[in-house]
Short mmCIF file of C-alpha atoms in Angstrom, two decimals:
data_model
loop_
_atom_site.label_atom_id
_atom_site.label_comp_id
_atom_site.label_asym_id
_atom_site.label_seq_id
_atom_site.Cartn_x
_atom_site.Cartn_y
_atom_site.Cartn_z
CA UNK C 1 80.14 125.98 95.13
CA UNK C 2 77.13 124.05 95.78
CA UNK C 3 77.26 120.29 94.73
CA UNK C 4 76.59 117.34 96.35
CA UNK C 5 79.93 116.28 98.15
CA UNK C 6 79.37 112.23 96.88
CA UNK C 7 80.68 109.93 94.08
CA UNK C 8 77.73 109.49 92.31
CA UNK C 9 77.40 113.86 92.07
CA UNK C 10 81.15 113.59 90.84
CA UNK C 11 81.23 111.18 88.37
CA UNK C 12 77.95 112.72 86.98
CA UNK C 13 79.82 115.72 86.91
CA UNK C 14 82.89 113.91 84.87
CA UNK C 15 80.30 112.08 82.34
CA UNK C 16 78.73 115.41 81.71
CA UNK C 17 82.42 117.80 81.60
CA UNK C 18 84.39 114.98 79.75
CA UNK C 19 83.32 116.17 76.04
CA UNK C 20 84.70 119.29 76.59
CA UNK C 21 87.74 118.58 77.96
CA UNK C 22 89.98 118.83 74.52
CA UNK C 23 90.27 121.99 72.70
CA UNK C 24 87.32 123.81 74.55
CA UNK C 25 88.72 123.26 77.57
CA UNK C 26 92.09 124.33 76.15
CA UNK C 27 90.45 127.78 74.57
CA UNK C 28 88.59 128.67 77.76
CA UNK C 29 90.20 127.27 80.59
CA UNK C 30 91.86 130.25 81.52
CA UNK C 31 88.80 132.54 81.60
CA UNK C 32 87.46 133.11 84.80
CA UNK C 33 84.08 134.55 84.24
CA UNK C 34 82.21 134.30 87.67
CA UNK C 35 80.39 132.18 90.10
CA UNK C 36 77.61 131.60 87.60
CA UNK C 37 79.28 130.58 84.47
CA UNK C 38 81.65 127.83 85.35
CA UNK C 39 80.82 125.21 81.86
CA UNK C 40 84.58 126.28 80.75
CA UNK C 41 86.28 124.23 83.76
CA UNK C 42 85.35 120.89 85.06
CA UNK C 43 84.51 121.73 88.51
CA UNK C 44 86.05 118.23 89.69
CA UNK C 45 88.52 119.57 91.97
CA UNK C 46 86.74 118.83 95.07
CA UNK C 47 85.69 115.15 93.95
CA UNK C 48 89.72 114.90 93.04
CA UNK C 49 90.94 116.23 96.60
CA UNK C 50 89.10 113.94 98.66
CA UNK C 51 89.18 111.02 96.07
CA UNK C 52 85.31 110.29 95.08
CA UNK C 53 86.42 110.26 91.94
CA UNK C 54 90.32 108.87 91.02
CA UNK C 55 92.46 111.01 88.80
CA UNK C 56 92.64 107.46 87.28
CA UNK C 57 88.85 107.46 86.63
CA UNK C 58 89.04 110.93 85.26
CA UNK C 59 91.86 110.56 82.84
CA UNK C 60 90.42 107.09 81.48
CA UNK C 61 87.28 108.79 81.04
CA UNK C 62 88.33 111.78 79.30
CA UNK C 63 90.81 109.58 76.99
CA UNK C 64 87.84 107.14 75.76
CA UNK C 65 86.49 110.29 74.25
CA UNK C 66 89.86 112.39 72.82
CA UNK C 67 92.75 111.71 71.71
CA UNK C 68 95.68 112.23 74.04
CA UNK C 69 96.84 115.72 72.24
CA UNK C 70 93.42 116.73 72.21
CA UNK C 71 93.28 116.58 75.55
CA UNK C 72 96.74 117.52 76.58
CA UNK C 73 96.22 120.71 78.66
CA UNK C 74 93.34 119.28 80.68
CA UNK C 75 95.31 116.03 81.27
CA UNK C 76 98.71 118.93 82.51
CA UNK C 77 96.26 120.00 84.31
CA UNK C 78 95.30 116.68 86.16
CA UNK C 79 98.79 115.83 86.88
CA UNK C 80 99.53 119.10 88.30
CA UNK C 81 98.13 117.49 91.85
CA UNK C 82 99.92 114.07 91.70
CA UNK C 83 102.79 116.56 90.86
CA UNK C 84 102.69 118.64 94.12
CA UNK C 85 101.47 115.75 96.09
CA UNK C 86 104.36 114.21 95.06
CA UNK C 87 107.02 116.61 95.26
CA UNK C 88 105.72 117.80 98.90
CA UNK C 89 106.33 113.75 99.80
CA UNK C 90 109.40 113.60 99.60
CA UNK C 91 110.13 117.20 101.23
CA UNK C 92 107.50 116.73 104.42
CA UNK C 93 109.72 119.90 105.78
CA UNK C 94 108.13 121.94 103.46
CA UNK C 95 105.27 121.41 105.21
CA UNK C 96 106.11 121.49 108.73
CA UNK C 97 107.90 124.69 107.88
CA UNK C 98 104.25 126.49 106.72
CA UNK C 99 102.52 125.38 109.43
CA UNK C 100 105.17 126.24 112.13
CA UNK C 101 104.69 129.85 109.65
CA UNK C 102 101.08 130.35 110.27
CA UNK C 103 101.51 129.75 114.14
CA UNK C 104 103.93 132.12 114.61
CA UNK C 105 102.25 134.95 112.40
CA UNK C 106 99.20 134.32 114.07
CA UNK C 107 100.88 134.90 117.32
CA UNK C 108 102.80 138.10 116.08
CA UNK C 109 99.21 140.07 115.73
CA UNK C 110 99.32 140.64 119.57
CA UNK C 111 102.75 142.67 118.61
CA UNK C 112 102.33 144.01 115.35
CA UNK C 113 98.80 145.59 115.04
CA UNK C 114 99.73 147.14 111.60
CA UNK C 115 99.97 143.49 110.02
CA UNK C 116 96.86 142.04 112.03
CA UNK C 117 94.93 145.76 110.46
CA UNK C 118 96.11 144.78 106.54
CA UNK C 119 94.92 141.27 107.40
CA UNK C 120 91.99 141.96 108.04
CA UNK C 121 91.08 144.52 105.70
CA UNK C 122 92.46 141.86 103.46
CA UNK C 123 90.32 138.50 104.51
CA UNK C 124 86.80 140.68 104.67
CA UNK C 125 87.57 142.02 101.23
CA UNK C 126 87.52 145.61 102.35
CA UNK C 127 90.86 146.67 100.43
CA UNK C 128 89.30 148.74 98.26
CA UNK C 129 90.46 146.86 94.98
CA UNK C 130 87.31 145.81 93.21
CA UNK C 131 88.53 142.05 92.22
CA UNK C 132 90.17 140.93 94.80
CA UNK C 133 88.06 141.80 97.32
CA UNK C 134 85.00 139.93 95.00
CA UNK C 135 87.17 137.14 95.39
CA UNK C 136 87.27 136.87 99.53
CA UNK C 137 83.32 137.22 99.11
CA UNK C 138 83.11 134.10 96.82
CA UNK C 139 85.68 132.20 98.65
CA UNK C 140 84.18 132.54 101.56
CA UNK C 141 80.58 132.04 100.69
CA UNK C 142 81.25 129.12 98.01
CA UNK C 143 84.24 127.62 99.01
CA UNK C 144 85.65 127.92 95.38
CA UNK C 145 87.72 129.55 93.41
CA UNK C 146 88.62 129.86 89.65
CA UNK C 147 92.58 128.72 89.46
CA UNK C 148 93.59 131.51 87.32
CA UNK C 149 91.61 134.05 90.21
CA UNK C 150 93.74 131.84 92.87
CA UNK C 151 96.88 132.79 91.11
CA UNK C 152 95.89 137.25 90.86
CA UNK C 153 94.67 137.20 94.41
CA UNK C 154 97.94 134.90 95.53
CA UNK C 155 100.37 137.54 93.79
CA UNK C 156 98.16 140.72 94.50
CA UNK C 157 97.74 139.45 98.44
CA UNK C 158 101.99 139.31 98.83
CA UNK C 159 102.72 141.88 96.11
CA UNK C 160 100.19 144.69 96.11
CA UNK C 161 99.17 144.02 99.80
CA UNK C 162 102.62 143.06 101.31
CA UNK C 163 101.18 140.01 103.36
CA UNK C 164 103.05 136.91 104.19
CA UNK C 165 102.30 134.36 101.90
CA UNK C 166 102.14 131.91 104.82
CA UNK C 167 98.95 133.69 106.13
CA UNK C 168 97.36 134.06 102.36
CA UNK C 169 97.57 129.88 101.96
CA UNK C 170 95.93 129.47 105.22
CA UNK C 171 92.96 131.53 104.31
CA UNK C 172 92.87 129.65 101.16
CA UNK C 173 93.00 126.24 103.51
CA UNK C 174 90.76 127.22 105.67
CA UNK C 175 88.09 128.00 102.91
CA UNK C 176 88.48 126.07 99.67
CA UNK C 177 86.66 122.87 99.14
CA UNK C 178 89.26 121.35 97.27
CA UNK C 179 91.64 122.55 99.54
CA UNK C 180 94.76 120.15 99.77
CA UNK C 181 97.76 120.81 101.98
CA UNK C 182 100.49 120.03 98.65
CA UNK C 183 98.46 121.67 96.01
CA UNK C 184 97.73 124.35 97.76
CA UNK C 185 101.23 125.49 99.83
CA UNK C 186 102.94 124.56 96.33
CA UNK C 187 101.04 126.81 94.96
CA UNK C 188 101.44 129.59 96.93
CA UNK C 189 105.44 128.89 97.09
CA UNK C 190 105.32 129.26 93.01
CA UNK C 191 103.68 132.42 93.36
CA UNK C 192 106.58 133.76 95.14
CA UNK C 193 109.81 132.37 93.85
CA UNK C 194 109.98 130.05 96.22
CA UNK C 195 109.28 126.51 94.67
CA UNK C 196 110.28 127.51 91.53
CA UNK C 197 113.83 129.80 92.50
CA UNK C 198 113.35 132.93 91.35
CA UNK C 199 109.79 132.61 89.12
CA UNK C 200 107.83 134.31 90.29
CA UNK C 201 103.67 135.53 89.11
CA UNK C 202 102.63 139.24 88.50
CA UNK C 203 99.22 139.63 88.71
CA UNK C 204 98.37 142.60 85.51
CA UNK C 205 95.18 144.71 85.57
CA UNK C 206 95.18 143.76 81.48
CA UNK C 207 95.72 140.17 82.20
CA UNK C 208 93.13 140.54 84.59
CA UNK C 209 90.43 142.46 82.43
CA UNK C 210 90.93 139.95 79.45
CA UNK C 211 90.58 136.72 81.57
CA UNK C 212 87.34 137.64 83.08
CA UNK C 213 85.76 138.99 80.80
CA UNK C 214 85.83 142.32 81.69
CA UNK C 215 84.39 141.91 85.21
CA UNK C 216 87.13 143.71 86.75
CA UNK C 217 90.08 146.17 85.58
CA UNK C 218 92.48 146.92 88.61
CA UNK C 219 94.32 149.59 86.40
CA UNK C 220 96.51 151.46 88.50
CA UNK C 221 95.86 149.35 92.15
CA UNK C 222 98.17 146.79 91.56
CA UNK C 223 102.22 146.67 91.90
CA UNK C 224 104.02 146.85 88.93
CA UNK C 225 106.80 144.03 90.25
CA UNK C 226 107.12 140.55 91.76
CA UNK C 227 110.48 140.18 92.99
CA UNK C 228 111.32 136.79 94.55
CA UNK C 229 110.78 135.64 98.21
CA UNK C 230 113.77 134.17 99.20
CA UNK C 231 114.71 130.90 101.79
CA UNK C 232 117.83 130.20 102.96
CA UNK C 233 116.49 126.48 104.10
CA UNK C 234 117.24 123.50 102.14
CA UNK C 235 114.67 120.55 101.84
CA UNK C 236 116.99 117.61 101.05
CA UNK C 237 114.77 114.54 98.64
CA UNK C 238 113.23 112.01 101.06
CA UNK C 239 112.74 108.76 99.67
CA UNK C 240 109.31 107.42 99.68
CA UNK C 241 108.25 104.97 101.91
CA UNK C 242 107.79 101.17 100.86
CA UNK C 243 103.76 100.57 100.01
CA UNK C 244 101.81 98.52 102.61
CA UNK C 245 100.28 95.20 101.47
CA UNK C 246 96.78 93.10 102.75
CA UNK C 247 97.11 90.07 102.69
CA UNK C 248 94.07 87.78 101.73
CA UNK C 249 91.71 86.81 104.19
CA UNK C 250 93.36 88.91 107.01
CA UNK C 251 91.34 90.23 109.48
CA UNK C 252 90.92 94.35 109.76
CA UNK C 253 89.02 96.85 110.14
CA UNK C 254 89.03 99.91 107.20
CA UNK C 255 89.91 103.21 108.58
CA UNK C 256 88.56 105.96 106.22
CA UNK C 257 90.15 109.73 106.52
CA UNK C 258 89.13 112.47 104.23
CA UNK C 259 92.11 111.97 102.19
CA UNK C 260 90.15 108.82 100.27
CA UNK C 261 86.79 108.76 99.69
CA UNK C 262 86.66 105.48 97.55
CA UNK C 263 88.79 103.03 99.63
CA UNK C 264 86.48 100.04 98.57
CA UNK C 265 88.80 100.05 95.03
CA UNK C 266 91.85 99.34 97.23
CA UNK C 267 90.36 97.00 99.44
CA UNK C 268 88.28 94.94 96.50
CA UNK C 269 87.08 91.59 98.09
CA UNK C 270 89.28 91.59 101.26
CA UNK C 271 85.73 92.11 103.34
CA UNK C 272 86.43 95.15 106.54
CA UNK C 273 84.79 93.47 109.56
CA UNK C 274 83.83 96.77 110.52
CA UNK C 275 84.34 100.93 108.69
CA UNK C 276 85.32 103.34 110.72
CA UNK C 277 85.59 107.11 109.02
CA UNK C 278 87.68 110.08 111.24
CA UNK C 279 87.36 113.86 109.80
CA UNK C 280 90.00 116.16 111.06
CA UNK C 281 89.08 119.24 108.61
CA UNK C 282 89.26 121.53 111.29
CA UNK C 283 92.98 120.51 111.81
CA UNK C 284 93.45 122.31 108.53
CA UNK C 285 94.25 125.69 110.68
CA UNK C 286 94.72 127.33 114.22
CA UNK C 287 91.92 129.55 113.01
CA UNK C 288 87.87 128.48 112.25
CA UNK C 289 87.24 126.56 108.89
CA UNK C 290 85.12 127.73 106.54
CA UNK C 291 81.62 125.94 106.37
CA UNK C 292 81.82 125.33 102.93
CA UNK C 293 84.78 123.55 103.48
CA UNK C 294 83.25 121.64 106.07
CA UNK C 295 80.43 120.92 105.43
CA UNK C 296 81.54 119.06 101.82
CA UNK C 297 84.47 117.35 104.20
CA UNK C 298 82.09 115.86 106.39
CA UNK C 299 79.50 115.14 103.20
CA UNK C 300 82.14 113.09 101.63
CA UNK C 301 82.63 111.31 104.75
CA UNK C 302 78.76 110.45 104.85
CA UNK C 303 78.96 108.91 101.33
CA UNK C 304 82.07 107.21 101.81
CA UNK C 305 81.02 105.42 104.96
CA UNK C 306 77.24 104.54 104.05
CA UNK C 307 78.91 103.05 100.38
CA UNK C 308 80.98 101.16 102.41
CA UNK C 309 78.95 99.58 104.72
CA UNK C 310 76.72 98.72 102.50
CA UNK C 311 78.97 97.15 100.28
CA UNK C 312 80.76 94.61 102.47
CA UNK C 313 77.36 94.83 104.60
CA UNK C 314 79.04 95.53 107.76
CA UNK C 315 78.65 98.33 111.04
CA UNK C 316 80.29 102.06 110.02
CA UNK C 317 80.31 105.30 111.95
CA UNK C 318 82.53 108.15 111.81
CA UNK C 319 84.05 110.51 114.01
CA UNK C 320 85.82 114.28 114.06
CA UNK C 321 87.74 113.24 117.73
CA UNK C 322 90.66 115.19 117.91
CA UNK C 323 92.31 112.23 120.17
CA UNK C 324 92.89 109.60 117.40
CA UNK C 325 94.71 107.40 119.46
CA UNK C 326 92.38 106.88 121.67
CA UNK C 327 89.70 106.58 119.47
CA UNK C 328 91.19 104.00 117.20
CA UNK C 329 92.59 102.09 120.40
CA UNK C 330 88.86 102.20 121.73
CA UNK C 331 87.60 100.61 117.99
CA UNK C 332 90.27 98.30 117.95
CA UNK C 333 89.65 96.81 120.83
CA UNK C 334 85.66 97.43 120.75
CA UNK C 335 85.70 95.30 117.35
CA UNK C 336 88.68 92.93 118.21
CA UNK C 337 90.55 94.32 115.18
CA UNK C 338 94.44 93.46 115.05
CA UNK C 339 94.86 95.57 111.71
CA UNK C 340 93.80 99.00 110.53
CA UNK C 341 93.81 99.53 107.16
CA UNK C 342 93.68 102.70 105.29
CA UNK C 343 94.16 104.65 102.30
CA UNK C 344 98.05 106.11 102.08
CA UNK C 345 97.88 109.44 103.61
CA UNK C 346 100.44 112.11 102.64
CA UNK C 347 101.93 114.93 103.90
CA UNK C 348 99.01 117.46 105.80
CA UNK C 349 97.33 117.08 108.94
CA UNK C 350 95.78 113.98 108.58
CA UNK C 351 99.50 112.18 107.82
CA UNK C 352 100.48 114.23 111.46
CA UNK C 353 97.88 112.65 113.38
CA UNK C 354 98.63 109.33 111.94
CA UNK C 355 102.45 109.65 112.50
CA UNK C 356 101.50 110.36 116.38
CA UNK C 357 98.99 107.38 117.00
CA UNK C 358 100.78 104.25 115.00
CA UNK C 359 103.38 104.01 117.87
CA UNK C 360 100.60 103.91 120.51
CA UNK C 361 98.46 101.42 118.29
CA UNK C 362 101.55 99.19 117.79
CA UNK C 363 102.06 99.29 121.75
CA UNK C 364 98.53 98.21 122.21
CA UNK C 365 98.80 95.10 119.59
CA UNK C 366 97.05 96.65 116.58
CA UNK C 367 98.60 97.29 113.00
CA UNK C 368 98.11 99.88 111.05
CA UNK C 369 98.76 99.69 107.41
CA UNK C 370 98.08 101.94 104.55
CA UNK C 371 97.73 100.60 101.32
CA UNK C 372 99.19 103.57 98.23
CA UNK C 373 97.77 103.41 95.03
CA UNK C 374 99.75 102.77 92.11
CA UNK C 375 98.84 106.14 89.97
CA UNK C 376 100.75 107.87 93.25
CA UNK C 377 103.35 105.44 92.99
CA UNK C 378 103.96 105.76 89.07
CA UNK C 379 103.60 109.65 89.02
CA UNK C 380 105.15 110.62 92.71
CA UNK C 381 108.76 109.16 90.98
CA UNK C 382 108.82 111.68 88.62
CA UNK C 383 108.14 114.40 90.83
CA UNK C 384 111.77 115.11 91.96
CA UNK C 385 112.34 118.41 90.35
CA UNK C 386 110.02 120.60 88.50
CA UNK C 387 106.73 119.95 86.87
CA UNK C 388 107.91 120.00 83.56
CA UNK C 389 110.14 116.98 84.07
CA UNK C 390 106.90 114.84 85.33
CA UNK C 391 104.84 116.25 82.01
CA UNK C 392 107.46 114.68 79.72
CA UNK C 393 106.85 111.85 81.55
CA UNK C 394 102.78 111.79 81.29
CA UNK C 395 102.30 109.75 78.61
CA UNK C 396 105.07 106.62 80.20
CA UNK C 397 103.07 107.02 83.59
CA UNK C 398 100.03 106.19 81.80
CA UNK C 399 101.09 103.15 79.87
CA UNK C 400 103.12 102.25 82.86
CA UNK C 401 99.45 101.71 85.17
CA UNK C 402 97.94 99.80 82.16
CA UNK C 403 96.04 102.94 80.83
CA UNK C 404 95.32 103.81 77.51
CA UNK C 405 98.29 103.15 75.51
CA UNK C 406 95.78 102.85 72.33
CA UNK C 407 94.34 106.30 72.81
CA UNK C 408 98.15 108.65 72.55
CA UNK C 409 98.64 109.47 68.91
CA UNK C 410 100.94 108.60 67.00
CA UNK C 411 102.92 112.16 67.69
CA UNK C 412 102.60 111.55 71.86
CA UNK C 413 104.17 107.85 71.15
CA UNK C 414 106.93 109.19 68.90
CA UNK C 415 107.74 112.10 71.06
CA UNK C 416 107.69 109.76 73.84
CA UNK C 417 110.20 107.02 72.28
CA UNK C 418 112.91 109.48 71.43
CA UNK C 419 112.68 110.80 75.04
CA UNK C 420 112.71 107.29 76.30
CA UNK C 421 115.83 106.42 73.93
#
């Protein structure tokens, strides 16, 4: 994927995909039909992961120019993040689990030389099947990948191949632009039978065939079943922490991570006396990152800090120090800052290096606060259970952040009461 990794590229890229996001996008959003032709999907995920664009922004956008059931499947389709984002919240040992996973796997190929051969035929795309090994090549090179191809090479890599999933989402992680610790362990989990018990996705050569346009036919290379992963471990709800607040005229400094590109719209007129931005992309895996997938990380980072400098017309640099505490301890005191603020991090590695520094900030006299945004707070309530609970929920979240009551249709208001009632 090659696109300028700033706001001004993605909301270009909304003006110019938001007429086609009602029943186009609904006809051809499933067809995956290569690197070239991508007009059919929005191509917003990256801009979405690392928040130069809000899914706020998008959804307004898309609902000034369709009707809400027009645009129903692309507006699923948006919620699907806040969904898993959400869900992985309040179940943070979902996460620790994976990445405790991938350590342990990795460290297993210096005993099991059979699984580090299939990996490897597997991540150069030398296993002989024609689409998935396409696939590795354009994930590596581009840093993308079409959702639907996401969800064939995610059940041909643990069902055809016999890989753990574990090591499939980190080469995913380690590659994808838009790569985002819920969305994309979810994802993989679904795949399996593990997030949803017992569902569980088949990639088919025909399904396959049809949805790319006849690219690639894996007749007779892929298995033929999908039973269910299973886990024995229980991830009990955690409740979600109580928001931070500014309060006006306090004096911080603004802390931007590659989890929020636009912080300025949380912030408003509560002036930073000074920006500082911190990339920990490569924190994504024990194993090397992708370039694609740094090189838009740290391109975001660029925009995010020169906007807000110039905005509030104060000093910004940015950093990719492994040590946060000392480096925020060092900026603290180096700008006389009592308070950090930042955009509310969630679960992924970003949220870990957080969790270890704000004890040794507090012990040093500095605050750190991070300020959630209400479209998390509104949709992350509803996602307790599955998806489908949240999507019955869509058009209530909306009106419930001031949004675009005017624009759901008489149908989406009606089918919403009697829910409600």
């Amino acid at each position: 994927m090659t696109a300028e990794a700033t706001r001004a590229s993605g909301l270009e890229r909304l003006e110019r995909f938001s007429a086609s996001a009602g029943g186009r996008y609904a006809e051809s959003r499933n067809f995956d039909f290569g690197p070239d032709r991508r007009a059919n999907v929005s191509m917003l995920s990256p801009y979405l992961r690392h928040r130069l664009v809000l899914e706020q922004e998008v959804l307004e956008t898309v609902l000034s120019r369709h009707s809400y059931d027009d645009a129903n499947k692309f507006i699923q389709e948006v919620f699907w993040r806040a969904y898993f984002k959400g869900w992985l919240e309040q179940r943070r040992g979902v996460w620790e689990d994976y990445r405790d996973s991938v350590s342990q796997l990795l460290r297993s190929f210096d005993t099991e030389p059979a699984l580090l051969q299939r990996y490897e035929t597997a991540v150069e795309g030398r296993t002989g099947i024609e689409c998935f090994d396409a696939w590795v090549t354009e994930l590596v090179s581009s840093g993308y990948l079409h959702n639907h191809a996401r969800m064939w090479f995610a059940s041909i890599w643990v069902y055809t191949l016999g890989l753990p999933w574990q090591l499939g989402a980190d080469f995913f992680y380690r590659h994808l632009v838009d790569g985002d610790p819920a969305s994309n362990t979810l994802s993989w989990r679904w795949v399996c039978g593990l997030h949803t018990k017992g569902k569980t996705y088949l990639a088919r050569a025909s399904n396959i065939a049809r949805f790319t346009d006849n690219r690639f036919d894996p007749a007779g290379q892929l298995a033929g079943s999908a039973p269910p992963l299973t886990d024995t471990r229980e991830y009990p709800i955690q409740p979600l922490p109580e928001a931070d607040t500014l309060e006006r005229g306090e004096h911080f400094g603004l802390l931007i991570t590659e989890e929020d590109g636009y912080p300025e719209s949380l912030i408003a007129d509560e002036a930073p006396v000074a920006v500082l931005g911190a990339v920990a992309t490569r924190l994504r895996s024990p194993l090397p990152i992708g370039d694609a997938a740094r090189r838009f990380a740290a391109e975001a980072m660029d925009d995010a800090v020169a906007r807000t400098t110039q905005r509030y017309a104060i000093e910004g640099e940015w950093s990719d120090a492994d040590d946060w505490g000392a480096l925020l301890i060092e900026w603290a005191r180096r700008q006389q800052i009592p308070t950090i603020v930042t955009a509310y991090v969630p679960a992924g590695p970003v949220r870990d290096l957080l969790d270890g520094v704000e004890t040794t900030l507090a012990r040093d006299g500095v605050r750190l606060l991070q300020l959630r945004r209400d479209y998390d707070t509104a949709a992350w309530a509803h996602a307790r259970q599955g998806y489908f609970k949240m999507k019955e929920k869509i058009p209530t979240i909306l009106e419930g952040i001031g949004m675009v009551a005017e624009r759901l249709s008489p149908h989406s208001r009606s089918v919403r009461r009697s829910r409600d009632h």
